[in-house]
PDB file of C-alpha atoms in Angstrom:
ATOM      1  CA  MET A   1      74.954  91.854 143.574  1.00 45.00           C
ATOM      2  CA  SER A   2      78.455  90.948 144.949  1.00 54.00           C
ATOM      3  CA  THR A   3      80.476  90.335 141.539  1.00 74.00           C
ATOM      4  CA  ARG A   4      79.472  91.926 138.335  1.00 78.00           C
ATOM      5  CA  ARG A   5      80.865  90.329 135.227  1.00 87.00           C
ATOM      6  CA  PRO A   6      81.379  93.340 132.577  1.00 92.00           C
ATOM      7  CA  TRP A   7      81.879  90.863 129.733  1.00 93.00           C
ATOM      8  CA  LEU A   8      78.547  89.007 130.595  1.00 94.00           C
ATOM      9  CA  ALA A   9      76.544  92.145 130.944  1.00 93.00           C
ATOM     10  CA  ALA A  10      77.954  93.384 127.587  1.00 94.00           C
ATOM     11  CA  MET A  11      77.390  90.101 125.738  1.00 95.00           C
ATOM     12  CA  LEU A  12      73.802  90.143 127.144  1.00 94.00           C
ATOM     13  CA  ALA A  13      73.263  93.706 125.884  1.00 94.00           C
ATOM     14  CA  PHE A  14      74.601  92.749 122.380  1.00 94.00           C
ATOM     15  CA  VAL A  15      72.245  89.911 122.253  1.00 94.00           C
ATOM     16  CA  TYR A  16      69.302  92.350 122.841  1.00 92.00           C
ATOM     17  CA  PRO A  17      69.454  95.726 124.257  1.00 93.00           C
ATOM     18  CA  GLY A  18      68.229  95.724 127.962  1.00 92.00           C
ATOM     19  CA  LEU A  19      69.215  92.219 128.657  1.00 94.00           C
ATOM     20  CA  GLY A  20      72.597  93.249 130.169  1.00 93.00           C
ATOM     21  CA  HIS A  21      70.872  95.725 132.393  1.00 94.00           C
ATOM     22  CA  VAL A  22      68.379  93.059 133.590  1.00 94.00           C
ATOM     23  CA  TYR A  23      71.446  91.067 134.624  1.00 93.00           C
ATOM     24  CA  LEU A  24      72.770  94.010 136.526  1.00 92.00           C
ATOM     25  CA  ARG A  25      69.406  94.713 138.177  1.00 90.00           C
ATOM     26  CA  GLU A  26      69.156  98.218 136.566  1.00 91.00           C
ATOM     27  CA  TRP A  27      65.408  97.781 136.035  1.00 92.00           C
ATOM     28  CA  LEU A  28      64.566 101.117 134.626  1.00 94.00           C
ATOM     29  CA  ARG A  29      67.510 101.375 132.432  1.00 93.00           C
ATOM     30  CA  ALA A  30      66.519  97.762 131.127  1.00 94.00           C
ATOM     31  CA  LEU A  31      63.000  98.883 130.393  1.00 95.00           C
ATOM     32  CA  LEU A  32      64.271 102.146 128.670  1.00 95.00           C
ATOM     33  CA  TRP A  33      66.727 100.278 126.379  1.00 94.00           C
ATOM     34  CA  PHE A  34      63.962  97.497 125.560  1.00 94.00           C
ATOM     35  CA  LEU A  35      61.466 100.378 124.659  1.00 94.00           C
ATOM     36  CA  LEU A  36      64.117 102.191 122.531  1.00 93.00           C
ATOM     37  CA  SER A  37      65.034  99.074 120.634  1.00 90.00           C
ATOM     38  CA  VAL A  38      61.507  98.186 119.957  1.00 89.00           C
ATOM     39  CA  SER A  39      60.430 101.772 118.970  1.00 89.00           C
ATOM     40  CA  THR A  40      63.546 101.975 116.613  1.00 87.00           C
ATOM     41  CA  TYR A  41      62.492  98.730 114.832  1.00 82.00           C
ATOM     42  CA  PHE A  42      58.884 100.010 114.488  1.00 83.00           C
ATOM     43  CA  LEU A  43      60.415 103.278 113.110  1.00 83.00           C
ATOM     44  CA  VAL A  44      62.448 101.524 110.545  1.00 80.00           C
ATOM     45  CA  PHE A  45      60.080  98.667 109.625  1.00 75.00           C
ATOM     46  CA  GLY A  46      56.766  99.945 110.353  1.00 77.00           C
ATOM     47  CA  ASP A  47      54.118  97.415 110.725  1.00 72.00           C
ATOM     48  CA  THR A  48      55.855  95.056 108.276  1.00 68.00           C
ATOM     49  CA  GLY A  49      54.970  91.529 109.136  1.00 64.00           C
ATOM     50  CA  LEU A  50      52.477  92.307 111.839  1.00 68.00           C
ATOM     51  CA  ASP A  51      49.564  91.138 109.647  1.00 71.00           C
ATOM     52  CA  ALA A  52      51.277  87.898 108.546  1.00 73.00           C
ATOM     53  CA  GLU A  53      49.304  84.688 108.977  1.00 79.00           C
ATOM     54  CA  SER A  54      52.332  82.685 110.570  1.00 83.00           C
ATOM     55  CA  LEU A  55      55.669  83.308 112.075  1.00 83.00           C
ATOM     56  CA  GLU A  56      57.740  82.180 108.936  1.00 85.00           C
ATOM     57  CA  ALA A  57      55.675  84.754 106.757  1.00 83.00           C
ATOM     58  CA  ALA A  58      56.555  87.517 109.417  1.00 79.00           C
ATOM     59  CA  ILE A  59      60.153  86.772 109.213  1.00 80.00           C
ATOM     60  CA  ASP A  60      60.076  86.607 105.494  1.00 83.00           C
ATOM     61  CA  ALA A  61      58.313  89.922 105.142  1.00 80.00           C
ATOM     62  CA  VAL A  62      60.912  91.651 107.420  1.00 76.00           C
ATOM     63  CA  LEU A  63      63.926  90.134 105.647  1.00 79.00           C
ATOM     64  CA  MET A  64      62.436  91.317 102.378  1.00 82.00           C
ATOM     65  CA  ALA A  65      62.032  94.848 103.859  1.00 78.00           C
ATOM     66  CA  GLN A  66      65.602  94.676 105.145  1.00 77.00           C
ATOM     67  CA  GLU A  67      67.047  94.263 101.743  1.00 81.00           C
ATOM     68  CA  GLY A  68      66.239  97.828 100.676  1.00 77.00           C
ATOM     69  CA  LEU A  69      67.051  99.807 103.717  1.00 80.00           C
ATOM     70  CA  PRO A  70      69.193 102.830 103.334  1.00 83.00           C
ATOM     71  CA  LEU A  71      72.518 102.977 105.284  1.00 85.00           C
ATOM     72  CA  TRP A  72      71.337 105.467 107.855  1.00 85.00           C
ATOM     73  CA  THR A  73      68.768 103.098 109.142  1.00 84.00           C
ATOM     74  CA  VAL A  74      70.919 100.285 109.415  1.00 82.00           C
ATOM     75  CA  ALA A  75      73.428 102.394 111.418  1.00 87.00           C
ATOM     76  CA  LEU A  76      70.435 103.423 113.603  1.00 87.00           C
ATOM     77  CA  LEU A  77      69.500 100.026 114.373  1.00 85.00           C
ATOM     78  CA  TYR A  78      73.050  98.985 114.994  1.00 89.00           C
ATOM     79  CA  SER A  79      73.912 102.134 117.085  1.00 93.00           C
ATOM     80  CA  VAL A  80      71.077 101.100 119.563  1.00 92.00           C
ATOM     81  CA  THR A  81      72.659  97.887 120.167  1.00 93.00           C
ATOM     82  CA  LEU A  82      76.196  99.294 120.374  1.00 95.00           C
ATOM     83  CA  PHE A  83      75.164 101.918 122.988  1.00 95.00           C
ATOM     84  CA  SER A  84      73.207  99.443 124.950  1.00 94.00           C
ATOM     85  CA  THR A  85      76.174  97.308 125.091  1.00 95.00           C
ATOM     86  CA  VAL A  86      78.553 100.116 126.165  1.00 95.00           C
ATOM     87  CA  ASP A  87      76.180 101.327 128.684  1.00 95.00           C
ATOM     88  CA  ALA A  88      75.939  97.917 130.336  1.00 94.00           C
ATOM     89  CA  TYR A  89      79.688  97.375 130.177  1.00 94.00           C
ATOM     90  CA  TRP A  90      80.200 100.637 131.995  1.00 93.00           C
ATOM     91  CA  LEU A  91      77.736  99.988 134.589  1.00 92.00           C
ATOM     92  CA  ALA A  92      79.221  96.842 135.400  1.00 91.00           C
ATOM     93  CA  THR A  93      82.692  97.951 135.688  1.00 90.00           C
ATOM     94  CA  ARG A  94      81.826 100.991 137.912  1.00 84.00           C
ATOM     95  CA  GLY A  95      79.953  98.472 140.278  1.00 65.00           C
ATOM     96  CA  ALA A  96      82.047  98.426 143.399  1.00 51.00           C
ATOM     97  CA  ASP A  97      84.110 101.358 142.497  1.00 54.00           C
ATOM     98  CA  ALA A  98      81.065 103.729 142.012  1.00 53.00           C
ATOM     99  CA  PRO A  99      81.300 106.738 144.385  1.00 48.00           C
ATOM    100  CA  THR A 100      78.677 106.916 146.866  1.00 41.00           C
ATOM    101  CA  ALA A 101      77.381 109.761 148.849  1.00 40.00           C
ATOM    102  CA  ARG A 102      79.248 108.594 151.779  1.00 43.00           C
ATOM    103  CA  THR A 103      82.588 108.685 150.260  1.00 46.00           C
ATOM    104  CA  ALA A 104      81.698 112.107 148.629  1.00 47.00           C
ATOM    105  CA  ALA A 105      80.677 113.479 151.909  1.00 47.00           C
ATOM    106  CA  ARG A 106      83.992 112.439 153.848  1.00 48.00           C
ATOM    107  CA  GLY A 107      86.394 115.163 154.511  1.00 45.00           C
ATOM    108  CA  ALA A 108      90.162 114.823 153.943  1.00 47.00           C
ATOM    109  CA  ASP A 109      90.530 113.324 157.508  1.00 48.00           C
ATOM    110  CA  GLY A 110      88.137 110.486 156.562  1.00 51.00           C
ATOM    111  CA  GLU A 111      85.408 111.494 159.009  1.00 51.00           C
ATOM    112  CA  ALA A 112      81.905 111.462 157.697  1.00 47.00           C
ATOM    113  CA  SER A 113      79.976 114.752 157.878  1.00 47.00           C
ATOM    114  CA  GLU A 114      76.663 115.161 159.272  1.00 52.00           C
ATOM    115  CA  GLY A 115      73.692 113.656 157.270  1.00 53.00           C
ATOM    116  CA  ALA A 116      76.006 111.628 155.043  1.00 55.00           C
ATOM    117  CA  THR A 117      74.122 108.816 153.190  1.00 70.00           C
ATOM    118  CA  GLU A 118      75.411 105.843 150.878  1.00 80.00           C
ATOM    119  CA  ARG A 119      73.782 103.550 148.307  1.00 82.00           C
ATOM    120  CA  CYS A 120      72.693  99.967 149.057  1.00 84.00           C
ATOM    121  CA  PRO A 121      75.012  97.613 147.259  1.00 82.00           C
ATOM    122  CA  ASN A 122      71.858  95.570 146.062  1.00 84.00           C
ATOM    123  CA  CYS A 123      69.507  97.942 144.756  1.00 83.00           C
ATOM    124  CA  ARG A 124      71.770 101.119 144.598  1.00 81.00           C
ATOM    125  CA  ARG A 125      69.158 103.361 146.336  1.00 83.00           C
ATOM    126  CA  ARG A 126      70.200 105.986 148.883  1.00 83.00           C
ATOM    127  CA  VAL A 127      70.121 104.735 152.556  1.00 84.00           C
ATOM    128  CA  GLU A 128      70.960 106.893 155.409  1.00 83.00           C
ATOM    129  CA  ASP A 129      73.505 106.017 157.923  1.00 81.00           C
ATOM    130  CA  ASP A 130      71.289 105.350 160.769  1.00 81.00           C
ATOM    131  CA  TYR A 131      69.971 102.165 159.226  1.00 82.00           C
ATOM    132  CA  ASP A 132      71.722  98.758 159.433  1.00 83.00           C
ATOM    133  CA  PHE A 133      69.581  97.482 156.316  1.00 85.00           C
ATOM    134  CA  CYS A 134      68.254  98.939 153.272  1.00 86.00           C
ATOM    135  CA  PRO A 135      64.519  99.931 153.616  1.00 84.00           C
ATOM    136  CA  TRP A 136      63.841  99.602 150.150  1.00 82.00           C
ATOM    137  CA  CYS A 137      65.097  95.911 149.404  1.00 86.00           C
ATOM    138  CA  ALA A 138      65.752  94.701 153.067  1.00 84.00           C
ATOM    139  CA  ALA A 139      69.515  93.931 152.182  1.00 84.00           C
ATOM    140  CA  GLU A 140      71.983  94.048 154.969  1.00 82.00           C
ATOM    141  CA  ARG A 141      74.650  96.846 154.699  1.00 71.00           C
TER     142      ARG A 141
END
């Protein structure tokens, strides 16, 4: 991905935790944020609304359960969204400036040391210097 927009990643993560990470192609993080969000909602609300006969009845059951929530549970729900938003923004801003193994392996003279590797700009997996393409996603380097 050539240009990452941090504000867009943060906005998508604010809409639902994990969406900003999907935009950044961070699939594992997206899945983990999604699972954390779903498990937090089930922890707070339990199975409220799952046995409802219609979508409107399920929404009404969740809204009724929401009225009596203690402050710590509301903070827990909002903290998952907040941390997902911050994480997506941070990932998007570090994009091109992220240190790679190649830049870390360079000495003070700028010469690469033996066995230096770098990350693919597309999938962010490690790729050895001998390759002209990423063996994981076939992107050119």
